[in-house]
């Protein structure tokens, strides 16, 4: 569109370029976005933030920092958005020392900046760097901030240091519902179902009002730890005792819990009475459990529902075919594969990733892993 304006003799202004730049960044087309940015004779801070955050969000941390240096050279003063993007980039490259240089330049990180960089540590499961940031946060006095505190709990939980997360949680001067949710979810994602339920009950006794996210966290814990009966009780109490309407995520957690336990009759009853029968995730969860327990009849029902809801989704075809194959029903497995091919459904390849020399590398099964490591 910008090129078309030029062809018609219309000169785009900065607003046009910024909008085009933002669109490029959101779509991941950073090359075109960089060209748009280069056409600005005197970029505003909004333009700088758009391109810097774009490179940072897409993992090109070196380029983000390079642009930040250029920004400093041109005497453009960064704002909080810039600082948050650069701190995230520094964390991604494992060079938190660069944050010290920012301080020396008179740019003091805020609680929002720290929350941003902690989220980066969490995504990378980088305990070492998370501890470094935690130390600096303590020096700056931001440990009691709601967002910083919750982000710290998330970092320790994602890194598997549940005791460290709980210690920080217990030491918090004031606990918001966000902090409670993070700690319960931290237990859930590490398989501490009983502890998650105990903390949920402690929350209730404290007088804090649980929200929808609280119930997702504790029901996830029940699902991952096989606490089916407890999960059903909590789901039933949501609206009755806490005036929180159950959503599809809550039902999905309990259906997953029942499916893992092989309690399919109860799972079907719950699906039939809930108001979210057309949600594909519910049926995918049920289908996965059917494969584990070799429940062919219910697996076929779940797969047929998914075929109706989203016929181009490869998941039900693959799960059903694998179930038949595991039972030695090769003709049925071939029939599902043929149906999949006949409808033009393709399965996207799965990727794995490794962290080598402070860089994240994605690869497929047939890729040269040694080449990636030494590159």
PDB file of N, CA, C and O in Angstrom, residues 256 280-296 298-304 306-307 313-327 329 332-334 336-337 340 345 347:
ATOM      1  N   UNK A 256     -10.282 -33.833  31.299  1.00  0.00           N
ATOM      2  CA  UNK A 256      -8.950 -34.416  31.175  1.00  0.00           C
ATOM      3  C   UNK A 256      -8.642 -35.285  32.394  1.00  0.00           C
ATOM      4  O   UNK A 256      -8.076 -36.379  32.282  1.00  0.00           O
ATOM      5  N   UNK A 280     -13.294 -27.602  20.234  1.00  0.00           N
ATOM      6  CA  UNK A 280     -12.455 -28.726  19.792  1.00  0.00           C
ATOM      7  C   UNK A 280     -11.500 -29.242  20.858  1.00  0.00           C
ATOM      8  O   UNK A 280     -11.175 -30.436  20.882  1.00  0.00           O
ATOM      9  N   UNK A 281     -11.021 -28.372  21.746  1.00  0.00           N
ATOM     10  CA  UNK A 281     -10.064 -28.801  22.760  1.00  0.00           C
ATOM     11  C   UNK A 281     -10.668 -29.854  23.681  1.00  0.00           C
ATOM     12  O   UNK A 281      -9.998 -30.817  24.085  1.00  0.00           O
ATOM     13  N   UNK A 282     -11.946 -29.706  24.009  1.00  0.00           N
ATOM     14  CA  UNK A 282     -12.622 -30.674  24.879  1.00  0.00           C
ATOM     15  C   UNK A 282     -12.557 -32.069  24.257  1.00  0.00           C
ATOM     16  O   UNK A 282     -12.193 -33.058  24.916  1.00  0.00           O
ATOM     17  N   UNK A 283     -12.870 -32.144  22.959  1.00  0.00           N
ATOM     18  CA  UNK A 283     -12.892 -33.441  22.288  1.00  0.00           C
ATOM     19  C   UNK A 283     -11.485 -33.974  22.048  1.00  0.00           C
ATOM     20  O   UNK A 283     -11.264 -35.196  22.073  1.00  0.00           O
ATOM     21  N   UNK A 284     -10.517 -33.081  21.823  1.00  0.00           N
ATOM     22  CA  UNK A 284      -9.130 -33.538  21.667  1.00  0.00           C
ATOM     23  C   UNK A 284      -8.608 -34.155  22.956  1.00  0.00           C
ATOM     24  O   UNK A 284      -7.912 -35.182  22.938  1.00  0.00           O
ATOM     25  N   UNK A 285      -8.929 -33.516  24.078  1.00  0.00           N
ATOM     26  CA  UNK A 285      -8.508 -34.043  25.379  1.00  0.00           C
ATOM     27  C   UNK A 285      -9.122 -35.421  25.617  1.00  0.00           C
ATOM     28  O   UNK A 285      -8.443 -36.362  26.058  1.00  0.00           O
ATOM     29  N   UNK A 286     -10.401 -35.553  25.305  1.00  0.00           N
ATOM     30  CA  UNK A 286     -11.084 -36.836  25.484  1.00  0.00           C
ATOM     31  C   UNK A 286     -10.496 -37.902  24.560  1.00  0.00           C
ATOM     32  O   UNK A 286     -10.270 -39.043  24.969  1.00  0.00           O
ATOM     33  N   UNK A 287     -10.215 -37.515  23.325  1.00  0.00           N
ATOM     34  CA  UNK A 287      -9.648 -38.452  22.357  1.00  0.00           C
ATOM     35  C   UNK A 287      -8.265 -38.933  22.796  1.00  0.00           C
ATOM     36  O   UNK A 287      -7.928 -40.119  22.650  1.00  0.00           O
ATOM     37  N   UNK A 288      -7.467 -38.041  23.344  1.00  0.00           N
ATOM     38  CA  UNK A 288      -6.134 -38.420  23.830  1.00  0.00           C
ATOM     39  C   UNK A 288      -6.246 -39.458  24.945  1.00  0.00           C
ATOM     40  O   UNK A 288      -5.475 -40.426  24.995  1.00  0.00           O
ATOM     41  N   UNK A 289      -7.198 -39.261  25.846  1.00  0.00           N
ATOM     42  CA  UNK A 289      -7.396 -40.217  26.943  1.00  0.00           C
ATOM     43  C   UNK A 289      -7.890 -41.559  26.421  1.00  0.00           C
ATOM     44  O   UNK A 289      -7.492 -42.626  26.926  1.00  0.00           O
ATOM     45  N   UNK A 290      -8.745 -41.513  25.411  1.00  0.00           N
ATOM     46  CA  UNK A 290      -9.249 -42.753  24.814  1.00  0.00           C
ATOM     47  C   UNK A 290      -8.108 -43.564  24.211  1.00  0.00           C
ATOM     48  O   UNK A 290      -8.101 -44.804  24.289  1.00  0.00           O
ATOM     49  N   UNK A 291      -7.149 -42.879  23.627  1.00  0.00           N
ATOM     50  CA  UNK A 291      -5.992 -43.576  23.049  1.00  0.00           C
ATOM     51  C   UNK A 291      -5.185 -44.269  24.143  1.00  0.00           C
ATOM     52  O   UNK A 291      -4.734 -45.401  23.972  1.00  0.00           O
ATOM     53  N   UNK A 292      -5.009 -43.602  25.269  1.00  0.00           N
ATOM     54  CA  UNK A 292      -4.241 -44.180  26.379  1.00  0.00           C
ATOM     55  C   UNK A 292      -4.926 -45.426  26.922  1.00  0.00           C
ATOM     56  O   UNK A 292      -4.279 -46.436  27.231  1.00  0.00           O
ATOM     57  N   UNK A 293      -6.262 -45.355  27.043  1.00  0.00           N
ATOM     58  CA  UNK A 293      -7.017 -46.459  27.642  1.00  0.00           C
ATOM     59  C   UNK A 293      -7.647 -47.381  26.593  1.00  0.00           C
ATOM     60  O   UNK A 293      -8.424 -48.278  26.956  1.00  0.00           O
ATOM     61  N   UNK A 294      -7.326 -47.157  25.319  1.00  0.00           N
ATOM     62  CA  UNK A 294      -7.809 -48.014  24.229  1.00  0.00           C
ATOM     63  C   UNK A 294      -9.332 -48.106  24.187  1.00  0.00           C
ATOM     64  O   UNK A 294      -9.913 -49.179  23.960  1.00  0.00           O
ATOM     65  N   UNK A 295     -10.007 -46.972  24.403  1.00  0.00           N
ATOM     66  CA  UNK A 295     -11.472 -46.924  24.332  1.00  0.00           C
ATOM     67  C   UNK A 295     -11.851 -46.524  22.901  1.00  0.00           C
ATOM     68  O   UNK A 295     -11.987 -45.338  22.576  1.00  0.00           O
ATOM     69  N   UNK A 296     -12.013 -47.527  22.056  1.00  0.00           N
ATOM     70  CA  UNK A 296     -12.208 -47.278  20.624  1.00  0.00           C
ATOM     71  C   UNK A 296     -13.537 -46.598  20.327  1.00  0.00           C
ATOM     72  O   UNK A 296     -13.597 -45.653  19.529  1.00  0.00           O
ATOM     73  N   UNK A 298     -15.567 -44.643  22.125  1.00  0.00           N
ATOM     74  CA  UNK A 298     -15.617 -43.226  22.495  1.00  0.00           C
ATOM     75  C   UNK A 298     -14.616 -42.415  21.685  1.00  0.00           C
ATOM     76  O   UNK A 298     -14.879 -41.257  21.345  1.00  0.00           O
ATOM     77  N   UNK A 299     -13.491 -43.032  21.350  1.00  0.00           N
ATOM     78  CA  UNK A 299     -12.489 -42.342  20.526  1.00  0.00           C
ATOM     79  C   UNK A 299     -13.079 -42.000  19.159  1.00  0.00           C
ATOM     80  O   UNK A 299     -12.858 -40.903  18.625  1.00  0.00           O
ATOM     81  N   UNK A 300     -13.844 -42.947  18.610  1.00  0.00           N
ATOM     82  CA  UNK A 300     -14.465 -42.694  17.305  1.00  0.00           C
ATOM     83  C   UNK A 300     -15.484 -41.560  17.402  1.00  0.00           C
ATOM     84  O   UNK A 300     -15.558 -40.692  16.518  1.00  0.00           O
ATOM     85  N   UNK A 301     -16.248 -41.529  18.500  1.00  0.00           N
ATOM     86  CA  UNK A 301     -17.229 -40.455  18.682  1.00  0.00           C
ATOM     87  C   UNK A 301     -16.521 -39.106  18.781  1.00  0.00           C
ATOM     88  O   UNK A 301     -16.937 -38.123  18.150  1.00  0.00           O
ATOM     89  N   UNK A 302     -15.452 -39.061  19.562  1.00  0.00           N
ATOM     90  CA  UNK A 302     -14.713 -37.808  19.728  1.00  0.00           C
ATOM     91  C   UNK A 302     -14.106 -37.351  18.399  1.00  0.00           C
ATOM     92  O   UNK A 302     -14.152 -36.159  18.049  1.00  0.00           O
ATOM     93  N   UNK A 303     -13.545 -38.297  17.657  1.00  0.00           N
ATOM     94  CA  UNK A 303     -12.932 -37.960  16.373  1.00  0.00           C
ATOM     95  C   UNK A 303     -13.979 -37.440  15.393  1.00  0.00           C
ATOM     96  O   UNK A 303     -13.734 -36.460  14.662  1.00  0.00           O
ATOM     97  N   UNK A 304     -15.148 -38.064  15.364  1.00  0.00           N
ATOM     98  CA  UNK A 304     -16.205 -37.616  14.452  1.00  0.00           C
ATOM     99  C   UNK A 304     -16.667 -36.210  14.792  1.00  0.00           C
ATOM    100  O   UNK A 304     -16.977 -35.411  13.898  1.00  0.00           O
ATOM    101  N   UNK A 306     -14.791 -33.918  16.093  1.00  0.00           N
ATOM    102  CA  UNK A 306     -13.712 -33.030  15.644  1.00  0.00           C
ATOM    103  C   UNK A 306     -13.702 -32.893  14.130  1.00  0.00           C
ATOM    104  O   UNK A 306     -13.384 -31.821  13.595  1.00  0.00           O
ATOM    105  N   UNK A 307     -14.033 -33.975  13.412  1.00  0.00           N
ATOM    106  CA  UNK A 307     -14.115 -33.893  11.954  1.00  0.00           C
ATOM    107  C   UNK A 307     -15.171 -32.863  11.532  1.00  0.00           C
ATOM    108  O   UNK A 307     -14.997 -32.144  10.539  1.00  0.00           O
ATOM    109  N   UNK A 313      -8.166 -30.048  10.714  1.00  0.00           N
ATOM    110  CA  UNK A 313      -7.275 -30.247  11.857  1.00  0.00           C
ATOM    111  C   UNK A 313      -6.735 -31.679  11.812  1.00  0.00           C
ATOM    112  O   UNK A 313      -7.499 -32.646  11.839  1.00  0.00           O
ATOM    113  N   UNK A 314      -5.428 -31.829  11.764  1.00  0.00           N
ATOM    114  CA  UNK A 314      -4.827 -33.157  11.606  1.00  0.00           C
ATOM    115  C   UNK A 314      -4.851 -33.991  12.885  1.00  0.00           C
ATOM    116  O   UNK A 314      -4.722 -35.217  12.828  1.00  0.00           O
ATOM    117  N   UNK A 315      -5.028 -33.338  14.044  1.00  0.00           N
ATOM    118  CA  UNK A 315      -4.909 -34.040  15.330  1.00  0.00           C
ATOM    119  C   UNK A 315      -5.830 -35.249  15.472  1.00  0.00           C
ATOM    120  O   UNK A 315      -5.370 -36.345  15.825  1.00  0.00           O
ATOM    121  N   UNK A 316      -7.153 -35.139  15.218  1.00  0.00           N
ATOM    122  CA  UNK A 316      -8.016 -36.318  15.413  1.00  0.00           C
ATOM    123  C   UNK A 316      -7.685 -37.464  14.476  1.00  0.00           C
ATOM    124  O   UNK A 316      -7.794 -38.637  14.866  1.00  0.00           O
ATOM    125  N   UNK A 317      -7.270 -37.156  13.244  1.00  0.00           N
ATOM    126  CA  UNK A 317      -6.903 -38.213  12.302  1.00  0.00           C
ATOM    127  C   UNK A 317      -5.698 -38.999  12.828  1.00  0.00           C
ATOM    128  O   UNK A 317      -5.702 -40.236  12.835  1.00  0.00           O
ATOM    129  N   UNK A 318      -4.689 -38.262  13.284  1.00  0.00           N
ATOM    130  CA  UNK A 318      -3.463 -38.900  13.756  1.00  0.00           C
ATOM    131  C   UNK A 318      -3.722 -39.712  15.021  1.00  0.00           C
ATOM    132  O   UNK A 318      -3.269 -40.860  15.146  1.00  0.00           O
ATOM    133  N   UNK A 319      -4.464 -39.140  15.975  1.00  0.00           N
ATOM    134  CA  UNK A 319      -4.732 -39.843  17.226  1.00  0.00           C
ATOM    135  C   UNK A 319      -5.549 -41.107  17.001  1.00  0.00           C
ATOM    136  O   UNK A 319      -5.259 -42.171  17.578  1.00  0.00           O
ATOM    137  N   UNK A 320      -6.570 -41.008  16.158  1.00  0.00           N
ATOM    138  CA  UNK A 320      -7.419 -42.172  15.899  1.00  0.00           C
ATOM    139  C   UNK A 320      -6.645 -43.250  15.144  1.00  0.00           C
ATOM    140  O   UNK A 320      -6.749 -44.449  15.478  1.00  0.00           O
ATOM    141  N   UNK A 321      -5.865 -42.842  14.154  1.00  0.00           N
ATOM    142  CA  UNK A 321      -5.065 -43.813  13.393  1.00  0.00           C
ATOM    143  C   UNK A 321      -4.047 -44.497  14.300  1.00  0.00           C
ATOM    144  O   UNK A 321      -3.833 -45.712  14.204  1.00  0.00           O
ATOM    145  N   UNK A 322      -3.431 -43.738  15.186  1.00  0.00           N
ATOM    146  CA  UNK A 322      -2.451 -44.320  16.109  1.00  0.00           C
ATOM    147  C   UNK A 322      -3.114 -45.287  17.094  1.00  0.00           C
ATOM    148  O   UNK A 322      -2.516 -46.298  17.482  1.00  0.00           O
ATOM    149  N   UNK A 323      -4.338 -44.966  17.507  1.00  0.00           N
ATOM    150  CA  UNK A 323      -5.064 -45.877  18.397  1.00  0.00           C
ATOM    151  C   UNK A 323      -5.317 -47.208  17.699  1.00  0.00           C
ATOM    152  O   UNK A 323      -5.069 -48.282  18.267  1.00  0.00           O
ATOM    153  N   UNK A 324      -5.808 -47.139  16.458  1.00  0.00           N
ATOM    154  CA  UNK A 324      -6.042 -48.374  15.704  1.00  0.00           C
ATOM    155  C   UNK A 324      -4.747 -49.151  15.520  1.00  0.00           C
ATOM    156  O   UNK A 324      -4.716 -50.381  15.667  1.00  0.00           O
ATOM    157  N   UNK A 325      -3.667 -48.441  15.209  1.00  0.00           N
ATOM    158  CA  UNK A 325      -2.381 -49.104  14.984  1.00  0.00           C
ATOM    159  C   UNK A 325      -1.882 -49.792  16.250  1.00  0.00           C
ATOM    160  O   UNK A 325      -1.329 -50.901  16.195  1.00  0.00           O
ATOM    161  N   UNK A 326      -2.075 -49.141  17.407  1.00  0.00           N
ATOM    162  CA  UNK A 326      -1.610 -49.729  18.664  1.00  0.00           C
ATOM    163  C   UNK A 326      -2.362 -51.010  19.009  1.00  0.00           C
ATOM    164  O   UNK A 326      -1.856 -51.858  19.752  1.00  0.00           O
ATOM    165  N   UNK A 327      -3.569 -51.148  18.454  1.00  0.00           N
ATOM    166  CA  UNK A 327      -4.374 -52.349  18.696  1.00  0.00           C
ATOM    167  C   UNK A 327      -4.226 -53.373  17.572  1.00  0.00           C
ATOM    168  O   UNK A 327      -4.901 -54.405  17.578  1.00  0.00           O
ATOM    169  N   UNK A 329      -5.103 -52.951  14.478  1.00  0.00           N
ATOM    170  CA  UNK A 329      -6.196 -52.832  13.503  1.00  0.00           C
ATOM    171  C   UNK A 329      -5.697 -51.989  12.319  1.00  0.00           C
ATOM    172  O   UNK A 329      -6.056 -50.835  12.139  1.00  0.00           O
ATOM    173  N   UNK A 332      -8.181 -50.392   9.702  1.00  0.00           N
ATOM    174  CA  UNK A 332      -8.852 -49.188  10.195  1.00  0.00           C
ATOM    175  C   UNK A 332      -7.899 -47.996  10.224  1.00  0.00           C
ATOM    176  O   UNK A 332      -8.285 -46.872   9.886  1.00  0.00           O
ATOM    177  N   UNK A 333      -6.657 -48.250  10.618  1.00  0.00           N
ATOM    178  CA  UNK A 333      -5.659 -47.173  10.643  1.00  0.00           C
ATOM    179  C   UNK A 333      -5.419 -46.636   9.235  1.00  0.00           C
ATOM    180  O   UNK A 333      -5.345 -45.417   9.024  1.00  0.00           O
ATOM    181  N   UNK A 334      -5.324 -47.548   8.269  1.00  0.00           N
ATOM    182  CA  UNK A 334      -5.119 -47.133   6.869  1.00  0.00           C
ATOM    183  C   UNK A 334      -6.311 -46.351   6.346  1.00  0.00           C
ATOM    184  O   UNK A 334      -6.160 -45.392   5.576  1.00  0.00           O
ATOM    185  N   UNK A 336      -8.300 -44.415   8.073  1.00  0.00           N
ATOM    186  CA  UNK A 336      -8.247 -43.049   8.624  1.00  0.00           C
ATOM    187  C   UNK A 336      -7.199 -42.227   7.887  1.00  0.00           C
ATOM    188  O   UNK A 336      -7.426 -41.059   7.564  1.00  0.00           O
ATOM    189  N   UNK A 337      -6.053 -42.836   7.608  1.00  0.00           N
ATOM    190  CA  UNK A 337      -5.002 -42.132   6.863  1.00  0.00           C
ATOM    191  C   UNK A 337      -5.492 -41.766   5.459  1.00  0.00           C
ATOM    192  O   UNK A 337      -5.208 -40.676   4.950  1.00  0.00           O
ATOM    193  N   UNK A 340      -7.790 -38.874   5.664  1.00  0.00           N
ATOM    194  CA  UNK A 340      -6.987 -37.668   5.895  1.00  0.00           C
ATOM    195  C   UNK A 340      -6.398 -37.156   4.581  1.00  0.00           C
ATOM    196  O   UNK A 340      -6.477 -35.960   4.266  1.00  0.00           O
ATOM    197  N   UNK A 345      -5.744 -33.057   4.228  1.00  0.00           N
ATOM    198  CA  UNK A 345      -5.272 -32.622   5.545  1.00  0.00           C
ATOM    199  C   UNK A 345      -3.808 -32.994   5.698  1.00  0.00           C
ATOM    200  O   UNK A 345      -3.422 -34.145   5.454  1.00  0.00           O
ATOM    201  N   UNK A 347      -0.290 -32.859   8.227  1.00  0.00           N
ATOM    202  CA  UNK A 347       0.197 -32.697   9.598  1.00  0.00           C
ATOM    203  C   UNK A 347       1.446 -31.825   9.580  1.00  0.00           C
ATOM    204  O   UNK A 347       2.404 -32.109   8.850  1.00  0.00           O
TER     205      UNK A 347
END
